[in-house]
Structure formats: C-alpha cells, structure tokens
Tab-separated table of N, CA and C in Angstrom:
chain	number	residue	atom	x	y	z
A	1	UNK	N	-144.693	13.710	197.652
A	1	UNK	CA	-144.859	12.688	198.556
A	1	UNK	C	-143.332	12.543	198.862
A	2	UNK	N	-142.263	12.569	198.075
A	2	UNK	CA	-141.027	12.454	198.349
A	2	UNK	C	-140.301	14.155	198.922
A	3	UNK	N	-141.101	14.959	199.356
A	3	UNK	CA	-140.538	16.079	199.867
A	3	UNK	C	-140.986	15.766	201.409
A	4	UNK	N	-142.489	15.123	201.836
A	4	UNK	CA	-142.932	14.864	202.754
A	4	UNK	C	-141.929	13.827	203.568
A	5	UNK	N	-141.566	12.957	202.661
A	5	UNK	CA	-140.761	11.507	203.256
A	5	UNK	C	-139.711	11.978	203.782
A	6	UNK	N	-139.123	12.995	203.130
A	6	UNK	CA	-137.596	13.672	203.236
A	6	UNK	C	-137.578	14.265	204.874
A	7	UNK	N	-138.974	15.307	204.963
A	7	UNK	CA	-138.812	15.813	206.248
A	7	UNK	C	-139.203	14.634	207.690
A	8	UNK	N	-139.827	13.633	207.048
A	8	UNK	CA	-140.293	13.128	207.822
A	8	UNK	C	-138.942	12.334	208.440
A	9	UNK	N	-138.186	11.939	207.515
A	9	UNK	CA	-136.926	11.583	207.977
A	9	UNK	C	-135.755	12.193	208.508
A	10	UNK	N	-135.669	13.444	208.202
A	10	UNK	CA	-135.229	14.487	209.108
A	10	UNK	C	-135.544	14.557	210.631
A	11	UNK	N	-136.677	14.859	210.597
A	11	UNK	CA	-137.542	15.155	211.827
A	11	UNK	C	-137.264	13.729	213.134
A	12	UNK	N	-137.152	12.313	212.072
A	12	UNK	CA	-137.318	11.400	212.768
A	12	UNK	C	-135.916	11.197	213.588
A	13	UNK	N	-135.036	11.649	212.674
A	13	UNK	CA	-133.274	11.645	212.929
A	13	UNK	C	-132.982	12.667	213.918
A	14	UNK	N	-133.439	13.515	214.133
A	14	UNK	CA	-133.402	14.896	215.143
A	14	UNK	C	-133.060	14.339	216.430
A	15	UNK	N	-133.943	13.618	216.699
A	15	UNK	CA	-133.612	13.102	218.296
A	15	UNK	C	-132.495	12.038	218.587
A	16	UNK	N	-131.793	11.618	217.557
A	16	UNK	CA	-130.514	10.700	217.379
A	16	UNK	C	-129.370	11.597	217.482
A	17	UNK	N	-129.679	12.781	216.602
A	17	UNK	CA	-128.450	13.601	216.686
A	17	UNK	C	-128.215	14.616	217.833
A	18	UNK	N	-129.449	14.609	218.088
A	18	UNK	CA	-129.436	15.617	219.615
A	18	UNK	C	-128.708	14.698	220.822
A	19	UNK	N	-129.345	13.376	220.759
A	19	UNK	CA	-128.443	12.732	221.569
A	19	UNK	C	-127.159	12.098	221.349
A	20	UNK	N	-126.787	12.248	220.492
A	20	UNK	CA	-125.134	12.241	219.942
A	20	UNK	C	-124.126	13.266	220.774
A	21	UNK	N	-125.024	14.460	220.041
A	21	UNK	CA	-124.344	15.861	220.413
A	21	UNK	C	-124.174	15.680	222.144
A	22	UNK	N	-125.393	15.350	222.967
A	22	UNK	CA	-125.165	15.431	224.213
A	22	UNK	C	-124.217	14.688	225.042
A	23	UNK	N	-124.321	13.195	224.198
A	23	UNK	CA	-123.027	12.226	224.952
A	23	UNK	C	-121.966	12.647	224.551
A	24	UNK	N	-121.553	13.334	223.329
A	24	UNK	CA	-120.267	13.937	223.045
A	24	UNK	C	-119.901	14.789	223.788
A	25	UNK	N	-120.630	15.874	224.149
A	25	UNK	CA	-120.354	16.913	225.309
A	25	UNK	C	-120.214	16.657	226.643
A	26	UNK	N	-120.810	15.443	226.887
A	26	UNK	CA	-120.940	14.836	228.419
A	26	UNK	C	-119.810	13.965	229.017
A	27	UNK	N	-118.990	13.638	227.853
A	27	UNK	CA	-117.886	12.686	227.955
A	27	UNK	C	-117.172	13.752	228.744
A	28	UNK	N	-116.316	12.981	230.033
A	28	UNK	CA	-114.978	13.454	230.467
A	28	UNK	C	-114.141	13.508	229.828
A	29	UNK	N	-113.129	14.366	230.102
A	29	UNK	CA	-112.057	14.717	229.030
A	29	UNK	C	-111.159	14.237	230.142
A	30	UNK	N	-109.799	13.570	229.564
A	30	UNK	CA	-109.021	13.111	230.049
A	30	UNK	C	-107.849	14.012	231.063
A	31	UNK	N	-107.729	15.114	230.219
A	31	UNK	CA	-106.861	16.265	230.824
A	31	UNK	C	-107.867	17.446	230.991
A	32	UNK	N	-108.657	17.726	232.098
A	32	UNK	CA	-109.102	18.755	232.206
A	32	UNK	C	-108.688	20.113	232.361
A	33	UNK	N	-109.458	21.339	231.823
A	33	UNK	CA	-108.733	22.617	231.551
A	33	UNK	C	-108.385	23.208	233.037
A	34	UNK	N	-108.921	22.419	234.053
A	34	UNK	CA	-108.661	23.021	235.475
A	34	UNK	C	-107.109	22.533	235.713
A	35	UNK	N	-106.477	21.643	235.332
A	35	UNK	CA	-105.075	21.440	235.450
A	35	UNK	C	-104.149	22.619	235.008
A	36	UNK	N	-103.112	23.027	236.013
A	36	UNK	CA	-102.421	23.969	236.066
A	36	UNK	C	-100.651	23.196	236.204
A	37	UNK	N	-100.025	23.383	235.267
A	37	UNK	CA	-98.554	23.233	235.632
A	37	UNK	C	-97.937	24.138	235.992
A	38	UNK	N	-97.294	24.202	237.063
A	38	UNK	CA	-96.281	25.401	237.655
A	38	UNK	C	-95.033	24.882	238.280
A	39	UNK	N	-94.070	25.881	238.437
A	39	UNK	CA	-92.798	25.401	238.963
A	39	UNK	C	-92.888	25.824	240.618
A	40	UNK	N	-92.761	24.709	241.395
A	40	UNK	CA	-92.624	25.131	242.729
A	40	UNK	C	-91.208	25.502	243.200
A	41	UNK	N	-90.938	26.653	243.471
A	41	UNK	CA	-89.403	26.909	243.735
A	41	UNK	C	-89.311	27.557	245.196
A	42	UNK	N	-90.015	26.531	246.150
A	42	UNK	CA	-89.847	26.711	247.717
A	42	UNK	C	-88.251	26.708	247.940
A	43	UNK	N	-87.370	27.537	248.641
A	43	UNK	CA	-86.363	27.754	249.010
A	43	UNK	C	-85.777	26.673	249.851
A	44	UNK	N	-86.627	25.983	250.507
A	44	UNK	CA	-86.013	24.962	251.223
A	44	UNK	C	-86.466	23.367	250.492
A	45	UNK	N	-86.723	23.418	249.095
A	45	UNK	CA	-86.829	22.097	248.536
A	45	UNK	C	-86.359	22.324	247.164
A	46	UNK	N	-86.066	21.203	246.155
A	46	UNK	CA	-85.718	20.802	245.246
A	46	UNK	C	-87.297	21.594	244.382
A	47	UNK	N	-86.644	22.710	243.395
A	47	UNK	CA	-87.410	23.077	242.065
A	47	UNK	C	-88.231	21.745	241.350
A	48	UNK	N	-89.560	22.097	241.629
A	48	UNK	CA	-90.347	20.818	241.077
A	48	UNK	C	-91.496	21.462	240.144
A	49	UNK	N	-91.436	20.470	238.980
A	49	UNK	CA	-92.615	21.349	238.121
A	49	UNK	C	-93.752	20.184	238.727
A	50	UNK	N	-94.971	21.152	238.908
A	50	UNK	CA	-96.307	20.142	239.517
A	50	UNK	C	-97.241	20.306	238.782
A	51	UNK	N	-98.156	19.475	238.859
A	51	UNK	CA	-99.511	19.774	237.926
A	51	UNK	C	-100.706	19.856	239.229
A	52	UNK	N	-101.281	20.715	239.130
A	52	UNK	CA	-102.132	21.011	239.930
A	52	UNK	C	-103.855	21.506	239.806
A	53	UNK	N	-104.547	20.791	240.558
A	53	UNK	CA	-105.940	21.060	240.231
A	53	UNK	C	-106.546	21.350	241.318
A	54	UNK	N	-107.681	22.547	241.363
A	54	UNK	CA	-108.410	23.075	242.317
A	54	UNK	C	-109.886	22.709	242.295
A	55	UNK	N	-110.194	21.785	241.614
A	55	UNK	CA	-111.657	20.899	241.390
A	55	UNK	C	-112.149	20.699	242.842
A	56	UNK	N	-113.709	20.842	242.913
A	56	UNK	CA	-114.367	20.181	243.980
A	56	UNK	C	-113.677	21.038	245.314
A	57	UNK	N	-113.573	22.224	245.481
A	57	UNK	CA	-113.091	22.976	246.357
A	57	UNK	C	-111.892	22.447	247.291
A	58	UNK	N	-110.830	21.678	246.740
A	58	UNK	CA	-109.464	21.049	247.249
A	58	UNK	C	-108.443	21.135	246.212
A	59	UNK	N	-107.156	21.592	246.454
A	59	UNK	CA	-106.247	21.948	245.781
A	59	UNK	C	-105.494	20.326	246.002
A	60	UNK	N	-105.362	19.751	244.795
A	60	UNK	CA	-103.949	18.524	244.703
A	60	UNK	C	-102.999	18.934	243.828
A	61	UNK	N	-101.988	18.354	244.380
A	61	UNK	CA	-100.432	18.374	243.461
A	61	UNK	C	-100.122	17.031	242.855
A	62	UNK	N	-99.596	17.134	241.732
A	62	UNK	CA	-98.944	15.396	241.409
A	62	UNK	C	-97.575	16.241	240.877
A	63	UNK	N	-96.391	15.625	241.534
A	63	UNK	CA	-95.083	15.917	241.054
A	63	UNK	C	-94.672	15.336	239.486
A	64	UNK	N	-94.334	16.423	238.662
A	64	UNK	CA	-94.003	15.828	237.519
A	64	UNK	C	-92.457	15.365	237.253
A	65	UNK	N	-91.753	16.280	237.680
A	65	UNK	CA	-90.239	16.583	237.190
A	65	UNK	C	-89.525	17.448	238.378
A	66	UNK	N	-88.754	16.681	239.138
A	66	UNK	CA	-87.927	17.800	239.964
A	66	UNK	C	-86.626	17.539	239.459
A	67	UNK	N	-86.188	18.823	239.621
A	67	UNK	CA	-84.695	19.366	238.821
A	67	UNK	C	-83.685	19.302	240.002
A	68	UNK	N	-83.391	17.789	239.870
A	68	UNK	CA	-82.206	17.461	241.001
A	68	UNK	C	-80.979	18.212	240.969
A	69	UNK	N	-80.427	18.582	242.156
A	69	UNK	CA	-79.137	18.964	242.237
A	69	UNK	C	-77.959	18.391	241.653
A	70	UNK	N	-78.214	17.067	241.701
A	70	UNK	CA	-76.706	16.402	240.598
A	70	UNK	C	-76.964	16.651	238.897
A	71	UNK	N	-77.721	17.165	238.818
A	71	UNK	CA	-77.885	17.768	237.343
A	71	UNK	C	-77.985	18.861	236.970
A	72	UNK	N	-78.085	20.058	237.785
A	72	UNK	CA	-78.157	21.571	237.626
A	72	UNK	C	-77.720	22.194	238.893
A	73	UNK	N	-77.246	23.178	238.504
A	73	UNK	CA	-76.893	24.120	239.797
A	73	UNK	C	-78.361	24.770	240.217
A	74	UNK	N	-78.391	25.198	241.089
A	74	UNK	CA	-79.344	25.938	241.855
A	74	UNK	C	-80.008	27.011	240.698
A	75	UNK	N	-79.357	27.729	240.046
A	75	UNK	CA	-79.859	28.660	239.381
A	75	UNK	C	-80.466	28.066	238.213
A	76	UNK	N	-79.823	27.231	237.456
A	76	UNK	CA	-80.288	26.334	236.468
A	76	UNK	C	-81.487	25.565	236.777
A	77	UNK	N	-81.647	24.884	237.885
A	77	UNK	CA	-82.731	24.474	238.287
A	77	UNK	C	-84.269	24.857	238.315
A	78	UNK	N	-83.683	26.329	238.784
A	78	UNK	CA	-84.956	27.183	239.101
A	78	UNK	C	-85.135	27.544	237.444
A	79	UNK	N	-84.409	27.907	236.828
A	79	UNK	CA	-84.882	28.396	235.493
A	79	UNK	C	-85.263	27.188	234.488
A	80	UNK	N	-84.899	26.069	234.539
A	80	UNK	CA	-85.338	24.951	233.703
A	80	UNK	C	-86.848	24.522	233.938
A	81	UNK	N	-87.214	24.554	235.595
A	81	UNK	CA	-88.364	24.397	236.047
A	81	UNK	C	-89.503	25.139	235.514
A	82	UNK	N	-89.081	26.688	235.751
A	82	UNK	CA	-90.074	27.521	235.183
A	82	UNK	C	-90.256	27.455	233.682
A	83	UNK	N	-89.126	27.338	232.889
A	83	UNK	CA	-89.543	27.034	231.509
A	83	UNK	C	-90.326	25.826	231.282
A	84	UNK	N	-89.841	24.867	231.767
A	84	UNK	CA	-90.711	23.561	231.428
A	84	UNK	C	-92.129	23.612	232.013
A	85	UNK	N	-92.470	24.046	233.012
A	85	UNK	CA	-93.626	24.208	233.530
A	85	UNK	C	-94.537	25.280	232.626
A	86	UNK	N	-94.067	26.369	232.192
A	86	UNK	CA	-94.455	27.069	230.948
A	86	UNK	C	-94.965	26.511	229.896
A	87	UNK	N	-93.862	25.536	229.393
A	87	UNK	CA	-93.966	25.198	228.047
A	87	UNK	C	-94.929	23.481	228.373
A	88	UNK	N	-94.918	23.015	229.056
A	88	UNK	CA	-95.888	22.015	229.476
A	88	UNK	C	-97.640	22.421	229.385
A	89	UNK	N	-97.581	23.367	230.267
A	89	UNK	CA	-99.075	24.070	230.428
A	89	UNK	C	-99.523	24.413	229.143
A	90	UNK	N	-98.537	25.109	228.074
A	90	UNK	CA	-99.108	25.694	226.845
A	90	UNK	C	-99.372	24.166	226.127
A	91	UNK	N	-98.471	23.521	226.385
A	91	UNK	CA	-99.031	22.023	225.316
A	91	UNK	C	-99.957	21.362	225.823
A	92	UNK	N	-100.311	21.232	227.181
A	92	UNK	CA	-101.458	20.742	227.479
A	92	UNK	C	-103.026	21.628	227.082
A	93	UNK	N	-102.834	22.993	227.492
A	93	UNK	CA	-103.967	23.926	226.740
A	93	UNK	C	-104.400	23.725	225.097
A	94	UNK	N	-103.196	23.039	224.385
A	94	UNK	CA	-103.393	22.796	222.927
A	94	UNK	C	-104.005	21.501	222.651
A	95	UNK	N	-103.749	20.408	224.093
A	95	UNK	CA	-103.484	18.860	223.494
A	95	UNK	C	-102.623	18.424	222.850
A	96	UNK	N	-101.463	19.002	223.136
A	96	UNK	CA	-100.084	18.219	222.353
A	96	UNK	C	-99.140	17.742	223.379
A	97	UNK	N	-99.324	17.586	224.486
A	97	UNK	CA	-98.593	17.231	225.459
A	97	UNK	C	-98.682	15.552	225.823
A	98	UNK	N	-98.379	14.661	225.128
A	98	UNK	CA	-98.320	13.495	225.337
A	98	UNK	C	-97.346	12.384	226.059
A	99	UNK	N	-96.122	12.788	225.505
A	99	UNK	CA	-95.171	11.797	226.188
A	99	UNK	C	-93.584	12.662	226.322
A	100	UNK	N	-92.876	12.655	227.376
A	100	UNK	CA	-91.969	13.164	227.368
A	100	UNK	C	-90.559	12.224	227.358
A	101	UNK	N	-89.618	12.546	226.447
A	101	UNK	CA	-88.408	11.606	226.049
A	101	UNK	C	-87.408	12.232	226.272
A	102	UNK	N	-86.276	11.820	226.095
A	102	UNK	CA	-84.742	12.122	226.108
A	102	UNK	C	-84.163	11.829	225.048
A	103	UNK	N	-83.603	12.614	224.517
A	103	UNK	CA	-82.337	12.600	223.102
A	103	UNK	C	-80.872	13.096	223.289
A	104	UNK	N	-80.518	13.297	222.046
A	104	UNK	CA	-79.393	13.988	221.944
A	104	UNK	C	-79.420	15.091	220.612
A	105	UNK	N	-79.198	16.440	220.869
A	105	UNK	CA	-79.356	17.295	220.054
A	105	UNK	C	-77.639	18.013	219.907
A	106	UNK	N	-77.287	17.869	218.686
A	106	UNK	CA	-75.691	18.422	218.620
A	106	UNK	C	-75.000	17.951	219.650
A	107	UNK	N	-75.087	16.484	219.963
A	107	UNK	CA	-73.764	15.975	220.907
A	107	UNK	C	-74.525	16.471	222.557
A	108	UNK	N	-75.870	17.028	222.542
A	108	UNK	CA	-76.089	17.626	224.324
A	108	UNK	C	-77.356	16.850	224.435
A	109	UNK	N	-77.337	16.088	225.584
A	109	UNK	CA	-78.536	15.494	226.157
A	109	UNK	C	-79.492	16.327	226.532
A	110	UNK	N	-80.932	16.185	226.105
A	110	UNK	CA	-82.129	16.980	226.261
A	110	UNK	C	-83.192	15.961	226.430
A	111	UNK	N	-84.086	16.757	227.378
A	111	UNK	CA	-85.366	16.253	227.421
A	111	UNK	C	-86.389	16.955	227.053
A	112	UNK	N	-87.342	16.255	226.189
A	112	UNK	CA	-88.292	16.851	225.190
A	112	UNK	C	-89.950	16.497	225.608
A	113	UNK	N	-91.062	17.074	225.195
A	113	UNK	CA	-92.070	16.792	225.132
A	113	UNK	C	-92.127	16.712	223.609
A	114	UNK	N	-93.104	15.279	223.293
A	114	UNK	CA	-93.523	14.989	221.714
A	114	UNK	C	-94.834	14.530	221.774
A	115	UNK	N	-95.667	14.289	220.866
A	115	UNK	CA	-96.894	13.919	220.351
A	115	UNK	C	-96.714	12.595	220.445
A	116	UNK	N	-95.823	11.677	219.823
A	116	UNK	CA	-96.207	10.298	219.875
A	116	UNK	C	-94.782	9.491	220.131
A	117	UNK	N	-95.121	8.394	220.285
A	117	UNK	CA	-93.492	7.550	220.571
A	117	UNK	C	-93.210	7.477	219.255
A	118	UNK	N	-91.750	7.045	219.296
A	118	UNK	CA	-90.950	7.189	217.835
A	118	UNK	C	-90.570	8.493	217.624
A	119	UNK	N	-90.826	9.516	218.226
A	119	UNK	CA	-90.261	11.127	217.868
A	119	UNK	C	-89.209	11.355	218.652
A	120	UNK	N	-88.269	12.117	217.997
A	120	UNK	CA	-87.317	12.198	218.775
A	120	UNK	C	-87.176	13.615	219.078
A	121	UNK	N	-86.524	14.236	219.830
A	121	UNK	CA	-86.375	15.639	220.085
A	121	UNK	C	-86.195	16.612	218.844
A	122	UNK	N	-85.818	16.112	217.824
A	122	UNK	CA	-85.183	16.834	216.692
A	122	UNK	C	-86.314	16.573	215.683
A	123	UNK	N	-87.587	16.369	215.869
A	123	UNK	CA	-88.731	16.274	215.442
A	123	UNK	C	-89.474	17.482	215.179
A	124	UNK	N	-90.234	18.061	214.146
A	124	UNK	CA	-90.496	19.652	214.027
A	124	UNK	C	-91.614	19.556	214.772
A	125	UNK	N	-92.237	18.974	215.792
A	125	UNK	CA	-93.457	19.029	216.824
A	125	UNK	C	-92.869	18.989	218.253
A	126	UNK	N	-91.828	18.612	218.334
A	126	UNK	CA	-91.081	18.087	219.597
A	126	UNK	C	-90.564	19.840	220.242
A	127	UNK	N	-90.896	19.783	221.534
A	127	UNK	CA	-90.468	20.833	222.330
A	127	UNK	C	-89.459	20.495	223.332
A	128	UNK	N	-88.235	21.507	223.183
A	128	UNK	CA	-87.460	20.808	224.016
A	128	UNK	C	-87.612	21.608	225.516
A	129	UNK	N	-87.341	20.413	226.283
A	129	UNK	CA	-88.058	21.554	227.815
A	129	UNK	C	-86.286	21.873	228.607
A	130	UNK	N	-85.345	21.042	228.379
A	130	UNK	CA	-84.118	21.591	229.028
A	130	UNK	C	-82.917	20.691	228.360
A	131	UNK	N	-81.942	21.074	228.522
A	131	UNK	CA	-80.763	20.233	228.464
A	131	UNK	C	-79.873	19.590	229.317
A	132	UNK	N	-79.254	18.981	229.604
A	132	UNK	CA	-78.062	18.302	230.630
A	132	UNK	C	-76.757	18.307	230.092
A	133	UNK	N	-75.984	18.239	231.184
A	133	UNK	CA	-74.545	18.044	230.956
A	133	UNK	C	-74.182	17.092	229.855
A	134	UNK	N	-73.296	17.260	229.110
A	134	UNK	CA	-73.099	16.187	227.746
A	134	UNK	C	-72.448	15.058	228.201
A	135	UNK	N	-72.084	14.735	229.861
A	135	UNK	CA	-71.663	13.657	230.337
A	135	UNK	C	-72.678	12.673	230.954
A	136	UNK	N	-74.064	13.041	230.811
A	136	UNK	CA	-75.203	12.592	231.548
A	136	UNK	C	-76.092	11.601	230.923
A	137	UNK	N	-76.461	10.570	231.445
A	137	UNK	CA	-77.200	9.656	230.751
A	137	UNK	C	-78.483	10.348	230.504
A	138	UNK	N	-79.073	10.775	229.743
A	138	UNK	CA	-80.416	11.554	229.578
A	138	UNK	C	-81.431	10.414	230.087
A	139	UNK	N	-81.256	9.323	229.695
A	139	UNK	CA	-82.542	8.269	229.982
A	139	UNK	C	-82.534	8.236	231.896
A	140	UNK	N	-81.419	8.171	232.326
A	140	UNK	CA	-81.417	7.432	233.776
A	140	UNK	C	-81.739	8.798	234.489
A	141	UNK	N	-81.154	9.963	233.830
A	141	UNK	CA	-81.547	11.408	234.522
A	141	UNK	C	-82.991	11.434	234.482
A	142	UNK	N	-83.664	11.402	233.250
A	142	UNK	CA	-85.077	11.690	233.219
A	142	UNK	C	-85.881	10.630	234.062
A	143	UNK	N	-85.533	9.451	234.495
A	143	UNK	CA	-86.109	8.322	235.064
A	143	UNK	C	-86.101	9.033	236.691
A	144	UNK	N	-84.777	9.723	236.898
A	144	UNK	CA	-84.719	10.009	238.570
A	144	UNK	C	-85.379	11.056	238.686
A	145	UNK	N	-85.689	12.047	237.651
A	145	UNK	CA	-86.355	13.312	237.825
A	145	UNK	C	-87.837	13.319	238.016
A	146	UNK	N	-88.196	12.180	237.250
A	146	UNK	CA	-89.731	11.953	237.453
A	146	UNK	C	-90.519	11.798	238.565
A	147	UNK	N	-91.563	12.362	238.849
A	147	UNK	CA	-92.571	12.070	240.186
A	147	UNK	C	-92.793	10.586	239.781
A	148	UNK	N	-93.450	10.169	241.167
A	148	UNK	CA	-93.635	8.377	241.360
A	148	UNK	C	-94.662	8.078	240.372
A	149	UNK	N	-95.785	9.185	240.253
A	149	UNK	CA	-96.992	8.665	239.202
A	149	UNK	C	-96.316	8.766	237.724
A	150	UNK	N	-95.199	8.773	237.465
A	150	UNK	CA	-94.561	8.617	235.843
A	150	UNK	C	-93.792	7.698	235.623
A	151	UNK	N	-93.237	7.077	237.267
A	151	UNK	CA	-92.160	6.252	236.766
A	151	UNK	C	-92.651	4.763	236.294
A	152	UNK	N	-91.875	4.072	235.482
A	152	UNK	CA	-91.974	2.927	235.433
A	152	UNK	C	-91.466	2.101	236.385
A	153	UNK	N	-91.765	0.747	236.616
A	153	UNK	CA	-91.867	-0.036	237.520
A	153	UNK	C	-90.075	-0.468	237.862
A	154	UNK	N	-89.323	-0.361	236.538
A	154	UNK	CA	-87.930	-0.083	236.736
A	154	UNK	C	-87.600	0.747	235.998
A	155	UNK	N	-85.955	1.350	236.560
A	155	UNK	CA	-85.421	2.066	235.731
A	155	UNK	C	-85.137	1.422	234.190
A	156	UNK	N	-84.578	2.256	233.419
A	156	UNK	CA	-84.373	1.997	232.217
A	156	UNK	C	-82.817	1.373	231.950
A	157	UNK	N	-82.282	0.422	231.572
A	157	UNK	CA	-81.194	-0.317	231.537
A	157	UNK	C	-80.404	0.680	230.850
A	158	UNK	N	-79.179	1.330	231.397
A	158	UNK	CA	-78.820	2.477	230.571
A	158	UNK	C	-77.550	1.671	229.556
A	159	UNK	N	-77.484	0.505	229.630
A	159	UNK	CA	-76.386	-0.095	228.600
A	159	UNK	C	-77.440	-0.577	227.109
A	160	UNK	N	-78.815	-0.696	227.527
A	160	UNK	CA	-79.471	-0.945	226.034
A	160	UNK	C	-80.655	0.129	225.918
A	161	UNK	N	-80.946	1.081	226.782
A	161	UNK	CA	-81.895	1.803	226.518
A	161	UNK	C	-81.424	3.062	226.032
A	162	UNK	N	-81.789	3.871	224.813
A	162	UNK	CA	-81.120	5.311	224.851
A	162	UNK	C	-81.966	6.372	224.661
A	163	UNK	N	-83.483	6.054	224.670
A	163	UNK	CA	-84.383	6.729	224.829
A	163	UNK	C	-85.926	6.144	225.564
A	164	UNK	N	-86.270	6.389	226.524
A	164	UNK	CA	-87.742	6.277	226.775
A	164	UNK	C	-88.632	7.348	226.712
A	165	UNK	N	-90.015	6.698	226.786
A	165	UNK	CA	-91.232	7.574	226.652
A	165	UNK	C	-91.994	7.466	227.809
A	166	UNK	N	-92.081	8.328	228.369
A	166	UNK	CA	-93.366	8.801	229.681
A	166	UNK	C	-94.324	9.336	229.179
A	167	UNK	N	-95.192	8.569	229.209
A	167	UNK	CA	-96.951	8.946	228.762
A	167	UNK	C	-97.204	10.001	230.128
A	168	UNK	N	-97.614	11.283	229.783
A	168	UNK	CA	-98.300	12.047	230.407
A	168	UNK	C	-99.560	12.576	230.256
A	169	UNK	N	-100.267	11.756	229.124
A	169	UNK	CA	-101.568	12.223	228.970
A	169	UNK	C	-102.679	11.115	229.433
A	170	UNK	N	-102.277	9.924	228.740
A	170	UNK	CA	-103.338	9.141	229.124
A	170	UNK	C	-103.027	7.930	230.398
A	171	UNK	N	-102.079	8.440	231.122
A	171	UNK	CA	-102.104	7.871	232.450
A	171	UNK	C	-102.954	8.450	233.341
A	172	UNK	N	-103.627	7.709	234.461
A	172	UNK	CA	-104.544	8.033	235.201
A	172	UNK	C	-104.298	8.869	236.506
A	173	UNK	N	-102.737	9.268	236.325
A	173	UNK	CA	-102.504	10.516	237.282
A	173	UNK	C	-103.372	11.616	237.522
A	174	UNK	N	-103.984	11.931	236.294
A	174	UNK	CA	-104.631	13.351	236.570
A	174	UNK	C	-106.026	12.937	237.143
A	175	UNK	N	-106.380	11.676	237.296
A	175	UNK	CA	-107.553	11.182	238.149
A	175	UNK	C	-107.382	11.520	239.394
A	176	UNK	N	-106.065	11.710	240.308
A	176	UNK	CA	-105.765	11.715	241.519
A	176	UNK	C	-105.789	13.368	241.821
A	177	UNK	N	-105.989	14.120	240.505
A	177	UNK	CA	-106.252	15.143	240.822
A	177	UNK	C	-107.236	15.851	241.282
A	178	UNK	N	-108.784	14.835	241.052
A	178	UNK	CA	-109.761	15.541	241.070
A	178	UNK	C	-110.405	14.640	242.396
C-alpha cells in the first residue's frame, strides 16, 4: 500500500512540476541573447558603443557610451570603443554586466563594469573598460559619455561624489530594443 501511495503522490505531482518548468522557460529574459554590443566608428561621428537588436524584423540601436573628443584622441577613442564593446558583449553573454562605475587604479581614473554596487574597479570580478587622463574627474566624464537611456536626471556633484554606479542590467533600456 505504501508503494502504491508513493506512486499516486508522484503521478499527482507531475502536472505541478511540468507547469512550473513551462512557467520558468516562458519567463522573458531582461537581457535577450539577441542583443549585440558593438562599436560604431563611422568617420563622421564620435566612436560609440551601441546595443543593437534585430528582433521582430527591425534593428534598433541604443547608445551606451560615446568616446568624446575632450577625453580621447581619435585613435584612442576608436580603440577604447572597440575594447569596451567587446568586453561588455562578453559580460552580457555570461550574465555578468550589471553596472558601470568609475574608480582610480594606481592614481589613474578608470571606468569598469562590475557585478554589484559597492564594488570598485580593483575587485577581482571587475572588468576595466578604459582609462582616462589623470587630471580628469572620472565621475563627470562617465556621466557625460553615457547615452541618454543610462543617465540619471542630474549629473553627479563632482565635489561630493567620487564614484557613480550606472545600472546597465535592470533598466528598461533593453525593452526599447524590441
């Protein structure tokens, strides 16, 4: 009787497990695998890391970071843009791109990708995207370089904010791609 009861219990629970599995698979992913991050190096514009999706038969672009001429030479802007796009694409594929932040490493201002707030660019999981000139305020530079979908409503106060965190995972920017 015990054996029969256990089979009845298992068979009775099967639809619940199946429904749970289908519900889990059917959940939309906030960062779709169809998102590609590339560097647009059109000679008539500023090198820009963009997120692109070609879902539903149309391509849409969202500007992530523009490598502005006040911070980079033309050659450095192109190189940094290409490296940043490559690193961010790899992090997105692994599900590890959550925030952009700024920091100083060995007295050099840098911008990096981190998995959570409170982590600096010297953390083992951080990925440095690019370095800035030693005299540059990296918080202000990062804010100015961001695409409009990633900017806060107010720029950081350069006198009180030493590090900003830009959410690139959970913001609804990716929804505009579809």
